[in-house]
Short mmCIF file of C-alpha atoms and ligand atoms in Angstrom, two decimals:
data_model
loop_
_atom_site.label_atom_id
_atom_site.label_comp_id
_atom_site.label_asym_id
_atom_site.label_seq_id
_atom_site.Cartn_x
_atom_site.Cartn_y
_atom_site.Cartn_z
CA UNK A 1 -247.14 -42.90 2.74
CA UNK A 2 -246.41 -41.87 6.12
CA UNK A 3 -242.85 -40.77 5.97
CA UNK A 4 -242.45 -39.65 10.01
CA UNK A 5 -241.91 -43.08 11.20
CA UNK A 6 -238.02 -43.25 9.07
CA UNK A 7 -237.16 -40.21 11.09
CA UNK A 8 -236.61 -42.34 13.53
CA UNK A 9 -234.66 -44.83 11.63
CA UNK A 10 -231.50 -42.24 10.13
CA UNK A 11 -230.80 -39.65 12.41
CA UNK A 12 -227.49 -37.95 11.07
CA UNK A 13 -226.13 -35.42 13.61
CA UNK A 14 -224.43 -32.37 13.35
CA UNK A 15 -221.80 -31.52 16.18
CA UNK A 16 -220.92 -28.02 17.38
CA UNK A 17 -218.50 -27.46 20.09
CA UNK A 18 -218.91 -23.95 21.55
CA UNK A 19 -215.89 -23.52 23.66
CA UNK A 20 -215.85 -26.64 26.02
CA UNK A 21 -213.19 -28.14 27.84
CA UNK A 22 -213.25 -31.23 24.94
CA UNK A 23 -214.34 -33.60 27.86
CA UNK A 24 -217.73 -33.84 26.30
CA UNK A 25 -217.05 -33.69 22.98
CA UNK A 26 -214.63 -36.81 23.13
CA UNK A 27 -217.35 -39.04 24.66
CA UNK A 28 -219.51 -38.00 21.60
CA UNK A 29 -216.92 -39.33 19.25
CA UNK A 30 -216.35 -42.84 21.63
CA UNK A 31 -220.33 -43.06 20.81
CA UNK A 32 -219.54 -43.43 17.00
CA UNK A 33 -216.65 -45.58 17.63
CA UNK A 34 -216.65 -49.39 17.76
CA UNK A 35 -217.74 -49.77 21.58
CA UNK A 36 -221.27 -48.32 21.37
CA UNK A 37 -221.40 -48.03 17.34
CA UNK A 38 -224.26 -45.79 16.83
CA UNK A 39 -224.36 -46.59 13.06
CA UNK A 40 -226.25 -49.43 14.00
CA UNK A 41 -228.90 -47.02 14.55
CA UNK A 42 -228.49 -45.42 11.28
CA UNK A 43 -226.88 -42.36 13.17
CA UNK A 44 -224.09 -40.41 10.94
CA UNK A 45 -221.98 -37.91 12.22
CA UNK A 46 -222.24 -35.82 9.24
CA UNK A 47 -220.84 -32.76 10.17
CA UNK A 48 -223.11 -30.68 7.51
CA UNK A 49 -226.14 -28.68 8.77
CA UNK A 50 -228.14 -28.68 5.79
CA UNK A 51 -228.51 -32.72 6.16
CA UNK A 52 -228.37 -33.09 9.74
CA UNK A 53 -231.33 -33.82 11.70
CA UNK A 54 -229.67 -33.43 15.14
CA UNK A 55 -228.01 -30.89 16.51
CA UNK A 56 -225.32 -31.95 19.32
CA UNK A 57 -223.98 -29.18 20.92
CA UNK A 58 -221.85 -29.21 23.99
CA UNK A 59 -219.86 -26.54 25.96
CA UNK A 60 -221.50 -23.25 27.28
CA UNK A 61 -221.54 -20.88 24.61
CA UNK A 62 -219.07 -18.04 24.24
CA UNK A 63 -219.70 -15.09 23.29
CA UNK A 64 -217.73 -15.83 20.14
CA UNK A 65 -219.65 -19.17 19.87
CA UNK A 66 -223.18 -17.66 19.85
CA UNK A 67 -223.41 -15.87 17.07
CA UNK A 68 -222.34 -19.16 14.92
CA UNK A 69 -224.29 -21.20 16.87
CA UNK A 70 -226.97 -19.05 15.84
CA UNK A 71 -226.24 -19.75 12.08
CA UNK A 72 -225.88 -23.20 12.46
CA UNK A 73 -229.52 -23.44 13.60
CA UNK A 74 -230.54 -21.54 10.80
CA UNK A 75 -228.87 -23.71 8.62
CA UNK A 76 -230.05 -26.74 9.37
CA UNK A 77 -233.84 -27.90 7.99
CA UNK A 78 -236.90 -28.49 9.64
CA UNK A 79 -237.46 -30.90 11.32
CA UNK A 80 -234.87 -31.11 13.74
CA UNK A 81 -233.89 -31.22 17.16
CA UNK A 82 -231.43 -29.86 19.92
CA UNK A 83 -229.37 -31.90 22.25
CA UNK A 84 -227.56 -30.24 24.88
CA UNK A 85 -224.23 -32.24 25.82
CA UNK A 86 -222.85 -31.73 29.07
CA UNK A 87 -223.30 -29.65 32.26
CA UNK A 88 -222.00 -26.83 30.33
CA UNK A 89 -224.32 -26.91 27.69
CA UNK A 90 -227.03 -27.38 30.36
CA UNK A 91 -226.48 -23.92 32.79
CA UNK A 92 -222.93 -23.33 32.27
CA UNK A 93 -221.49 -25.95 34.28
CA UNK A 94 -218.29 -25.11 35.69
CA UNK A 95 -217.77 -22.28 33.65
CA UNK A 96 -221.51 -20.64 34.83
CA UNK A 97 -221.32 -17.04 35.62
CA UNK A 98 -218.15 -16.04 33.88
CA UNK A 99 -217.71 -12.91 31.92
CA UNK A 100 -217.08 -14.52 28.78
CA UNK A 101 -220.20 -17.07 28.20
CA UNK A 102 -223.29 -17.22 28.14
CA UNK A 103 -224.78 -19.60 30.86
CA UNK A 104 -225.78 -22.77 28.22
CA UNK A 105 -227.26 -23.08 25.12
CA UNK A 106 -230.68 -22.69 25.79
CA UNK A 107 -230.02 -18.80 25.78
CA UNK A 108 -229.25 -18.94 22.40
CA UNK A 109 -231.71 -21.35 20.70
CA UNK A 110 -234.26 -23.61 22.32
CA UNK A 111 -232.98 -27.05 23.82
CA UNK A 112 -235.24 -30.24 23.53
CA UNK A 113 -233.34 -32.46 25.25
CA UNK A 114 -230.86 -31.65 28.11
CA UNK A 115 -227.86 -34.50 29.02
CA UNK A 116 -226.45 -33.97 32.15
CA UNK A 117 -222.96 -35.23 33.30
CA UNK A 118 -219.03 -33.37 33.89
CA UNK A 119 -218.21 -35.52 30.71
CA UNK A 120 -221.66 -37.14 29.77
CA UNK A 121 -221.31 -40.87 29.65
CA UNK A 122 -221.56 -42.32 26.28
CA UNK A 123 -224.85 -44.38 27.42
CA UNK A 124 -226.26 -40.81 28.36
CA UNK A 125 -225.50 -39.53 25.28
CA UNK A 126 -227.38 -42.48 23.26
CA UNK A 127 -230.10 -42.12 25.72
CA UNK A 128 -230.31 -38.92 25.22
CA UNK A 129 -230.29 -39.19 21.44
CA UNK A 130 -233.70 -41.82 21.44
CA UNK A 131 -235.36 -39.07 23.64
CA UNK A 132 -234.26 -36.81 21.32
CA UNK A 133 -236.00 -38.79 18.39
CA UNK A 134 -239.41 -39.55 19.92
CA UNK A 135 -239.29 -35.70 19.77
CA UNK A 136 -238.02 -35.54 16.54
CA UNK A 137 -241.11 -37.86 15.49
CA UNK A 138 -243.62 -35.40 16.71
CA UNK A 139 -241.84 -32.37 14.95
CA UNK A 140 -243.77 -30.65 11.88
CA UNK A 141 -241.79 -28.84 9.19
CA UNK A 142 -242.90 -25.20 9.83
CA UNK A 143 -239.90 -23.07 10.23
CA UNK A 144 -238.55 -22.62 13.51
CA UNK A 145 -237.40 -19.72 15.46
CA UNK A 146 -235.28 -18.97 18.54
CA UNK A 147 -237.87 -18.38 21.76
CA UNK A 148 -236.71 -14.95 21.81
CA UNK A 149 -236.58 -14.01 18.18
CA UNK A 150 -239.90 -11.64 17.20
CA UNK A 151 -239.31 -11.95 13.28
CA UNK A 152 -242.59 -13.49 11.68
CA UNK A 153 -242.41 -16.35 8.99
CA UNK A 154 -243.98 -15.52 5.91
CA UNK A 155 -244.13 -17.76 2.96
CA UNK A 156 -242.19 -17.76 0.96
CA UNK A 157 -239.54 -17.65 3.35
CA UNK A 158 -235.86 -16.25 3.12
CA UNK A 159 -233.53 -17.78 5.75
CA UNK A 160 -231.25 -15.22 5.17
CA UNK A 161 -233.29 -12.54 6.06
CA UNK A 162 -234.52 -14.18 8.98
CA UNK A 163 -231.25 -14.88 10.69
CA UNK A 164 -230.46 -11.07 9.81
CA UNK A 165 -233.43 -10.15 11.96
CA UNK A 166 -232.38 -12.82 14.71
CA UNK A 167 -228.73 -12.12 14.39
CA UNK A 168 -229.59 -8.04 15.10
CA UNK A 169 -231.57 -8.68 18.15
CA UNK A 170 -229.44 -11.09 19.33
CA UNK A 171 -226.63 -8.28 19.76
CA UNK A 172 -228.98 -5.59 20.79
CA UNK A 173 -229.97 -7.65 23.82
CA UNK A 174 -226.92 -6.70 26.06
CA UNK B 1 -231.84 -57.52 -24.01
CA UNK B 2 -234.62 -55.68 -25.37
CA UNK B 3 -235.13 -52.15 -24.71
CA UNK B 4 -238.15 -52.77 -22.31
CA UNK B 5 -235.82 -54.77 -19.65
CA UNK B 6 -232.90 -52.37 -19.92
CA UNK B 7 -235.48 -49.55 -19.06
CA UNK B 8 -237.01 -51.84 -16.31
CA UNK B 9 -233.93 -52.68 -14.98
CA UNK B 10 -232.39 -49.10 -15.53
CA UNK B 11 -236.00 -47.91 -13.22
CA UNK B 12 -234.71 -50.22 -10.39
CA UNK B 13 -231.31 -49.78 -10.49
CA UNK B 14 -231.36 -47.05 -7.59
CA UNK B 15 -233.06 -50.21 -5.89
CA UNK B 16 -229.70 -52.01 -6.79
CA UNK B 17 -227.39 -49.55 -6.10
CA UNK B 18 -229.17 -48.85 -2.43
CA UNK B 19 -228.80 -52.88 -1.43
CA UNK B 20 -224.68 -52.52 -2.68
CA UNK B 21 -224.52 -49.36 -1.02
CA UNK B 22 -226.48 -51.04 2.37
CA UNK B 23 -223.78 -54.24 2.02
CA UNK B 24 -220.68 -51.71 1.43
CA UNK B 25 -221.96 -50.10 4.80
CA UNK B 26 -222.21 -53.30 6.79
CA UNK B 27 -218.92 -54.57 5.08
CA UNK B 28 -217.48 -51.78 6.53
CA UNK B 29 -218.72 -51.62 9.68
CA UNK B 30 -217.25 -55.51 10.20
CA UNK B 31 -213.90 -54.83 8.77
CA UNK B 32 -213.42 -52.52 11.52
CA UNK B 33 -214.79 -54.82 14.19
CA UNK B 34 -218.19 -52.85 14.61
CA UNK B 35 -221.99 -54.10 13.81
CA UNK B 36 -222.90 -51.65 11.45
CA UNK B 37 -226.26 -51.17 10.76
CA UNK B 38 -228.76 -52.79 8.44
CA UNK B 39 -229.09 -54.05 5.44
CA UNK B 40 -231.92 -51.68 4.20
CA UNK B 41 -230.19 -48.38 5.81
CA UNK B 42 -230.05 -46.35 2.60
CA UNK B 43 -233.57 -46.65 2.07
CA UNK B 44 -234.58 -45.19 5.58
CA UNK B 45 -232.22 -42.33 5.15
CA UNK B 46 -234.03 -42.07 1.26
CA UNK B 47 -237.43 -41.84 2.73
CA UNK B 48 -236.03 -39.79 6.03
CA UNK B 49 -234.73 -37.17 3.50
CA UNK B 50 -238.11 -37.16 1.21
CA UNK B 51 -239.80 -35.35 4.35
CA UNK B 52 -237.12 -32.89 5.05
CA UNK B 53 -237.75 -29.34 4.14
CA UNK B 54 -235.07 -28.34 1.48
CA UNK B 55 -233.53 -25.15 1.68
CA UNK B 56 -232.52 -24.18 -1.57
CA UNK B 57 -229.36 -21.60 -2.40
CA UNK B 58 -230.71 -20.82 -5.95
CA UNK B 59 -232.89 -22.18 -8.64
CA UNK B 60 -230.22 -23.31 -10.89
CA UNK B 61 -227.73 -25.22 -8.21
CA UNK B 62 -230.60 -27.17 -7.44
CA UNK B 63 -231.56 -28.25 -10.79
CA UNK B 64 -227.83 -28.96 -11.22
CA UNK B 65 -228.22 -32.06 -8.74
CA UNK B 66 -231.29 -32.82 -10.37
CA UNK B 67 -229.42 -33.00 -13.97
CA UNK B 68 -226.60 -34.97 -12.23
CA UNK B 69 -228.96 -38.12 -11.30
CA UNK B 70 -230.44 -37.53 -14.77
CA UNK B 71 -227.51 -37.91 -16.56
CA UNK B 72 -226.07 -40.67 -14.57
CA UNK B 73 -229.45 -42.78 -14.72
CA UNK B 74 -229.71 -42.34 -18.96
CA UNK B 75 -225.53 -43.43 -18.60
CA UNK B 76 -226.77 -46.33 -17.21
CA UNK B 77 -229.18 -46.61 -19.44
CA UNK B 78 -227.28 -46.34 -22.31
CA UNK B 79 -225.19 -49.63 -20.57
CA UNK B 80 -228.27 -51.58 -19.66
CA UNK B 81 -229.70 -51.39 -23.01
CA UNK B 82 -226.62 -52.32 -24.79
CA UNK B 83 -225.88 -49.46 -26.31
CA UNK B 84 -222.09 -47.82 -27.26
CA UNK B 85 -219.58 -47.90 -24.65
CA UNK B 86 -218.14 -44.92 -25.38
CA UNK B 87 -221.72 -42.78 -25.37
CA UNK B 88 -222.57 -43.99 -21.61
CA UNK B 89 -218.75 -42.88 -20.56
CA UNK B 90 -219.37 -39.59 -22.44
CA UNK B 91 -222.82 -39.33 -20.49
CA UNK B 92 -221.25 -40.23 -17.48
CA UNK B 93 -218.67 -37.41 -17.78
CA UNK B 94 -221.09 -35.37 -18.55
CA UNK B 95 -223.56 -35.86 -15.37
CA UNK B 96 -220.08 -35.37 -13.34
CA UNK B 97 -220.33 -31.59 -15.03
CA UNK B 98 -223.29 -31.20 -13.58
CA UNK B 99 -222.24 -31.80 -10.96
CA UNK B 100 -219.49 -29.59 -10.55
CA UNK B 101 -221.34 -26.66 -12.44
CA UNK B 102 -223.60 -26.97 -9.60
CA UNK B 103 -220.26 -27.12 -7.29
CA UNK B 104 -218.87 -24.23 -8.75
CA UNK B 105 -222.17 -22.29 -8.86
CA UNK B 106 -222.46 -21.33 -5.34
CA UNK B 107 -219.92 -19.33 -2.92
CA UNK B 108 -219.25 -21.29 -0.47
CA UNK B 109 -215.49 -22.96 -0.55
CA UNK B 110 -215.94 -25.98 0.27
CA UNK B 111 -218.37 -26.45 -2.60
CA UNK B 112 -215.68 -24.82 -5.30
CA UNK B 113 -212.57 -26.75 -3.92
CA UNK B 114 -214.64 -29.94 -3.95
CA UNK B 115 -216.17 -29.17 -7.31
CA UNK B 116 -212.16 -28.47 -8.87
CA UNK B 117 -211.00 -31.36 -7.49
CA UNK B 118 -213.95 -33.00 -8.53
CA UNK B 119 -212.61 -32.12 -12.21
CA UNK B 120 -209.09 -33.78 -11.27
CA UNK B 121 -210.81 -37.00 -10.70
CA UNK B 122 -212.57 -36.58 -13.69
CA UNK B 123 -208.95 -35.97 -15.73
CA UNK B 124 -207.52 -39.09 -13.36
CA UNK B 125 -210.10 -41.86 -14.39
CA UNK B 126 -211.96 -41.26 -17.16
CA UNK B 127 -209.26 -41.66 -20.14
CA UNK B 128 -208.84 -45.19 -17.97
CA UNK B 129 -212.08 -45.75 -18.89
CA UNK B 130 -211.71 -44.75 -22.71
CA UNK B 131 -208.84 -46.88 -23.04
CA UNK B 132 -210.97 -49.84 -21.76
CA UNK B 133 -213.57 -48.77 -24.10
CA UNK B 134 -210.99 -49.38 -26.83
CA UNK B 135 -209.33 -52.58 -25.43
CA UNK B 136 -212.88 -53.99 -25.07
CA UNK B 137 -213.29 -53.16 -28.81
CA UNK B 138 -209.67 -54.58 -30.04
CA UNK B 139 -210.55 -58.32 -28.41
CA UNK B 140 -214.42 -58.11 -29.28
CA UNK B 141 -214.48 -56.33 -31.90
CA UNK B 142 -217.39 -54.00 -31.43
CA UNK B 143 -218.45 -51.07 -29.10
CA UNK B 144 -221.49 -52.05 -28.44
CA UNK B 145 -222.56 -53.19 -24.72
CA UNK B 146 -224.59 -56.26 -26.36
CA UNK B 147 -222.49 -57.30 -28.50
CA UNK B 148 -219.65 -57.68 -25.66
CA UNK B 149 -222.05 -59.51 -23.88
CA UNK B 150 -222.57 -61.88 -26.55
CA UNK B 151 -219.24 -62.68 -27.89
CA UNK B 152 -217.36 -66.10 -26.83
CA UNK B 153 -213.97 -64.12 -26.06
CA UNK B 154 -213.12 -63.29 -22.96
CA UNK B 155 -211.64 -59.93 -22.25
CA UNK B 156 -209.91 -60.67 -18.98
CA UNK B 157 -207.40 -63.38 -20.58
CA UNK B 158 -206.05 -60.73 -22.69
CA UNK B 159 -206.68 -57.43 -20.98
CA UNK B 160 -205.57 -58.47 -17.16
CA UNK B 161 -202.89 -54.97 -17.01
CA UNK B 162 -206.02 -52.71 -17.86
CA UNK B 163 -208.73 -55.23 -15.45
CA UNK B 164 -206.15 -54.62 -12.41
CA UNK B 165 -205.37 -50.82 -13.57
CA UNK B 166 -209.32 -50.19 -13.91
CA UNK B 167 -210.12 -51.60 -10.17
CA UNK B 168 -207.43 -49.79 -8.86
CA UNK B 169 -209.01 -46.90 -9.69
CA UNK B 170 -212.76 -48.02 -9.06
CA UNK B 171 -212.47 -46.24 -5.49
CA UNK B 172 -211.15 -43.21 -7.78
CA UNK B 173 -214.96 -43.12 -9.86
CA UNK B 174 -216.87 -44.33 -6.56
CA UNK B 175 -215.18 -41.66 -4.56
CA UNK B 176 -213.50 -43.65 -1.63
CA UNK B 177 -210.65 -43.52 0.21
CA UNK B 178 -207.59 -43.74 -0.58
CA UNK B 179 -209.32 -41.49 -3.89
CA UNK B 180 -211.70 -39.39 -2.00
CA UNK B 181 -210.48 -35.88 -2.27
CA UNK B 182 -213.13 -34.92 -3.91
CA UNK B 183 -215.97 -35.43 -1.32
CA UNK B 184 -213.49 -35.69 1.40
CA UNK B 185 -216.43 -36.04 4.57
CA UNK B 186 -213.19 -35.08 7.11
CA UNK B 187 -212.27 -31.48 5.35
CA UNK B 188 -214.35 -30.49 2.80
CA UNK B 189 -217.52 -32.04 4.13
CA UNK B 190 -219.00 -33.54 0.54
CA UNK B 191 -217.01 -31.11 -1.65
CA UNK B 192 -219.70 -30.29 -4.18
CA UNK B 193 -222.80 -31.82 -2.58
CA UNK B 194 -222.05 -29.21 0.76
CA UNK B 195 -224.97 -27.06 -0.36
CA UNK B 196 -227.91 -29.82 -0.90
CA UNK B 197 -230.35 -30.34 1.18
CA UNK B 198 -233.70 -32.50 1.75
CA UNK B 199 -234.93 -33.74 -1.44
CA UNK B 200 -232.46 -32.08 -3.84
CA UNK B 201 -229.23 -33.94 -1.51
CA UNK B 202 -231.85 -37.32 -2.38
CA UNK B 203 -230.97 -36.56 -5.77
CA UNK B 204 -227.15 -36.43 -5.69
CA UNK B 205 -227.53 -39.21 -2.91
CA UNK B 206 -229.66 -41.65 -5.51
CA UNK B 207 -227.01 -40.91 -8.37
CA UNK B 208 -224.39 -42.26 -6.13
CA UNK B 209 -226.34 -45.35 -5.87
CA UNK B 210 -226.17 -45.52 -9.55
CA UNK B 211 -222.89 -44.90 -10.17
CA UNK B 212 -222.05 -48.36 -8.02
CA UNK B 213 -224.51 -49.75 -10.73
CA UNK B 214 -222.19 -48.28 -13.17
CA UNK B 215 -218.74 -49.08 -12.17
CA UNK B 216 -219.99 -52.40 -11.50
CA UNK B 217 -221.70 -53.21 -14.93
CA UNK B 218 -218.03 -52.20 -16.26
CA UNK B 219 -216.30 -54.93 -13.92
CA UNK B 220 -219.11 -56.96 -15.20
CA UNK B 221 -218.17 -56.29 -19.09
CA UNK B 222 -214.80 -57.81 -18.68
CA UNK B 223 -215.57 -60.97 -18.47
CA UNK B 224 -217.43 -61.04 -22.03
CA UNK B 225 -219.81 -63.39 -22.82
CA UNK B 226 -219.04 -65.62 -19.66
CA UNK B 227 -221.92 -64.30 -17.33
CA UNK B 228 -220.88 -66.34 -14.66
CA UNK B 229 -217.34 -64.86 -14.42
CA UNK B 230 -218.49 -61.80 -14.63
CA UNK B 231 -220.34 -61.91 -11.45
CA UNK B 232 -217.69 -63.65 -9.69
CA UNK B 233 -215.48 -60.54 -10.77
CA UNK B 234 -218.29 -58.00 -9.64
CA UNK B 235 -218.02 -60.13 -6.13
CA UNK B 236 -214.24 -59.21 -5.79
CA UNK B 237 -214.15 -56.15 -7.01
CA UNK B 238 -216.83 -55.31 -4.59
CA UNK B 239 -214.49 -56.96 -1.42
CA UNK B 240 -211.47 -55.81 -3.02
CA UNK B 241 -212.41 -51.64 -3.17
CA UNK B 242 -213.98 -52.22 0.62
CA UNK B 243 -210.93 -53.65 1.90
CA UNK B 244 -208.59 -50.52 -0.12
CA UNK B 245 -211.13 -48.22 1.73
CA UNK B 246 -210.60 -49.42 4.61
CA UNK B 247 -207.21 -49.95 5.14
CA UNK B 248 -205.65 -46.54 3.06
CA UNK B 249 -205.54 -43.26 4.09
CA UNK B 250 -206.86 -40.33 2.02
CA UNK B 251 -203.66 -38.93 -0.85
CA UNK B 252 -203.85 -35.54 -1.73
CA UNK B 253 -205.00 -34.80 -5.29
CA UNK B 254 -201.03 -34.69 -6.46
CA UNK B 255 -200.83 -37.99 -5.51
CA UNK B 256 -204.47 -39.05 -6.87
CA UNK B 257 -203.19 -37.93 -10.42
CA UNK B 258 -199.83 -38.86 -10.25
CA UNK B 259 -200.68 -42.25 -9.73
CA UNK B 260 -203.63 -42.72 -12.47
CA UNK B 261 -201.21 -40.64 -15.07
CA UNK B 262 -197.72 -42.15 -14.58
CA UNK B 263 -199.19 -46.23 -12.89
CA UNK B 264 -202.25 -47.22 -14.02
CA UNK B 265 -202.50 -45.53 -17.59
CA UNK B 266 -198.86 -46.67 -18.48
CA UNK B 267 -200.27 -50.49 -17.49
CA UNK B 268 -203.34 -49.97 -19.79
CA UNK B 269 -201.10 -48.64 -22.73
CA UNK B 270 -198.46 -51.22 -22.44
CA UNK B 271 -201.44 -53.95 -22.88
CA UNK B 272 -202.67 -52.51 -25.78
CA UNK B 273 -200.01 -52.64 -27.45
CA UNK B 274 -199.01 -55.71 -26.25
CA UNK B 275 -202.72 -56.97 -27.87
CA UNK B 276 -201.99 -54.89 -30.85
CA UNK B 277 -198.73 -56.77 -31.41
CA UNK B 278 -199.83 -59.82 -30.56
CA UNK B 279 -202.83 -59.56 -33.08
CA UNK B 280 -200.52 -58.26 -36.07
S1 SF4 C 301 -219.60 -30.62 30.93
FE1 SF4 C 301 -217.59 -30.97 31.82
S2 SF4 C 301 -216.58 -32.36 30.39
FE2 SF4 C 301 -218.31 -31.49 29.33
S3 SF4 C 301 -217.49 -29.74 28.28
FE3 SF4 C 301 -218.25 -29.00 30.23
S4 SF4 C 301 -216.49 -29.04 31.61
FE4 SF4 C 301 -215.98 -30.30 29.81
#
């Protein structure tokens, strides 16, 4: 039985806030609330990475955030996905170029599906999310690692270990 | 029933369980003015889960979830196949330990506080259930599951304290609000089940399905021999705990045992004895 096909079907998403305004993060929440209802899409705001398939994250990462942003991606299993809420989350936004972040998510872990918007609208967000599934369909289950990450996966493999190795380089880089 | 249909039926009961659980969701959903979405929901997030990678903490948490459907299903089981009351309660305490030996097994916090409170639930509801066990057994006459099935008494005319007391604290054994401190999605994010993932959070996922099989089946016993009833009660009590859900607000675990130790077990005592007298 081909099991890819319900991937589509209950998406449960796991939202991380890494220092935005709250704009963003707001407009997430009026997505699950009666107006837009995403449940009728089977999508859960479950607010636990190791049963999330979708990661939401909005604002543009702190330098306090990245480091648990980090650890959320290593806590969630394959397959999953990335959605990146907001300009911030995109290149910074408004906040680009300050001292204290780091210039959107995709310098931390890889993004699959970018939503633009200074707050994105609710219908972005859902549109965003059904992009963000088509991708999740085509995902396979091998483990995935941040672009810049040069640990190697060996079976059998030890998360723990790995996010050592990712977490080290990650504050060697500057 | 013969042995074969109770283990039939007990086999599809997660079956069951999913379509209550899929109504409960859309029930929901239109008590608080949204669509909600279909019927068949739990069973795309069943087979979603089946091809997640699971990330396991250690061998023996994981087999902990595994032992929690087990011993919910064979509590069912027990039930289904008429067997004694008071077994399938002690089996169904006993998958709950699992449950929280899993819980308790693993560091994170949110697993321990949910797995401790986890026990509180367990002290709130289960002598409510024991006492029913015995009421049961002081109109009918007999422990056994069948045999309540099959007598012409029935239980609600004289046991109506301990029927309202018992679905007052359904949402306690089904884990919803306003007695949901134990998984308590908000704070503790699932309490004990924090740590499972892909097909070892299927497991504790399924033996939630079958615990709505269970709490059901013991709506279902108080109406006897009259089948009909009995359904009609199932029916209510399934309205009744959405609509608490919905409109009560989570109560701290004080509050939780407060109200099962000094409300609803008072109401089941004074009708025993009240049946007691009566029958002397
Ligand atoms: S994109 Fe705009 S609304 Fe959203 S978090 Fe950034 S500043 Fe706030």
């Amino acid at each position: 039985m081909d099991f890819r096909k319900f991937r589509k079907r209950s998406p449960w998403i796991l939202h991380y806030n890494t220092g935005s305004c709250n704009g963003c993060d707001i407009e997430i929440l009026a997505c699950l609330a009666p107006k837009y209802d995403v449940e009728r899409f089977g999508i859960l705001n479950r607010g636990n990475p190791k049963q999330s398939d979708i990661l939401l994250v909005t604002g543009p990462v702190t330098k306090r955030a990245k480091e648990r942003l980090l650890r959320l991606y290593f806590e969630m299993p394959e397959p999953k996905v990335v959605v990146a809420v907001g300009a911030c989350a995109c290149s910074g936004g408004v906040f680009r170029h300050m001292y204290n972040v780091e210039n959107g998510v995709d310098k931390v872990i890889p993004v699959d599906v970018y939503v633009p918007g200074c707050a994105a609208r609710p219908e972005a967000i859902i549109d965003g999310i059904v992009r963000a599934l088509e991708i999740l369909k085509e995902k396979g289950k091998e483990v995935e690692l941040p672009h810049w990450c040069s640990a190697q996966v060996k079976p059998p493999v030890n998360r723990v270990k790995l996010l050592d190795r990712c977490l080290e380089e990650l504050h060697g880089r500057r | 029933m013969s042995y074969w249909t109770a283990f039939i039926l007990t086999l599809f009961s997660p079956v069951i369980g999913g379509f209550i659980y899929g109504l409960e969701r859309i029930v929901r959903a239109r008590m608080q003015g949204r669509v909600g979405p279909p019927l068949l929901q739990p069973f795309y997030d069943f087979f979603k889960l089946m091809d997640k990678r699971s990330i396991i903490i250690h061998s023996f948490h994981a087999f902990m979830g595994v032992m929690y459907l087990i011993g919910t299903w064979f509590a069912l089981f027990v039930l289904l196949s008429g067997g004694d009351l008071l077994i399938a309660i002690f089996f169904h305490v006993l998958s709950l330990a699992f449950l929280v030996v899993g819980g308790f097994s693993v560091r994170s916090p949110y697993s321990v506080i949910g797995a401790m409170r986890e026990l509180l639930h367990m002290v709130a509801y289960e002598p409510l259930y024991v006492l029913s066990a015995a009421a049961l057994y002081l109109v009918t006459g007999t422990f056994q599951v069948s045999g309540i099935l099959r007598s012409e008494h029935v239980p609600l005319i004289y046991l109506p304290l301990l029927f309202t007391a018992v679905l007052f604290s359904l949402p306690a054994i089904l884990k919803k609000s306003p007695f949901d401190t134990a998984e308590a999605h908000q704070e503790i994010i699932g309490g004990p089940e924090i740590e499972y993932s892909g097909k070892f959070y299927e497991a504790v996922y399924t033996a939630k399905w079958i615990e709505y099989v269970y709490a059901f089946f013991f709506i279902f016993l108080f109406a006897g021999g009259n089948h009909i009833l009995g359904a009609l009660l199932i029916i209510f009590a399934f309205f009744f705990f959405n609509l608490l859900d919905n409109v009560t607000a989570r109560v701290n675990f004080r509050q939780m045992v407060a109200f099962h130790w000094y409300i609803l077990i008072p109401l089941a005592v004074i009708n025993l004895m009240l049946i007691a007298l009566w029958r002397s």
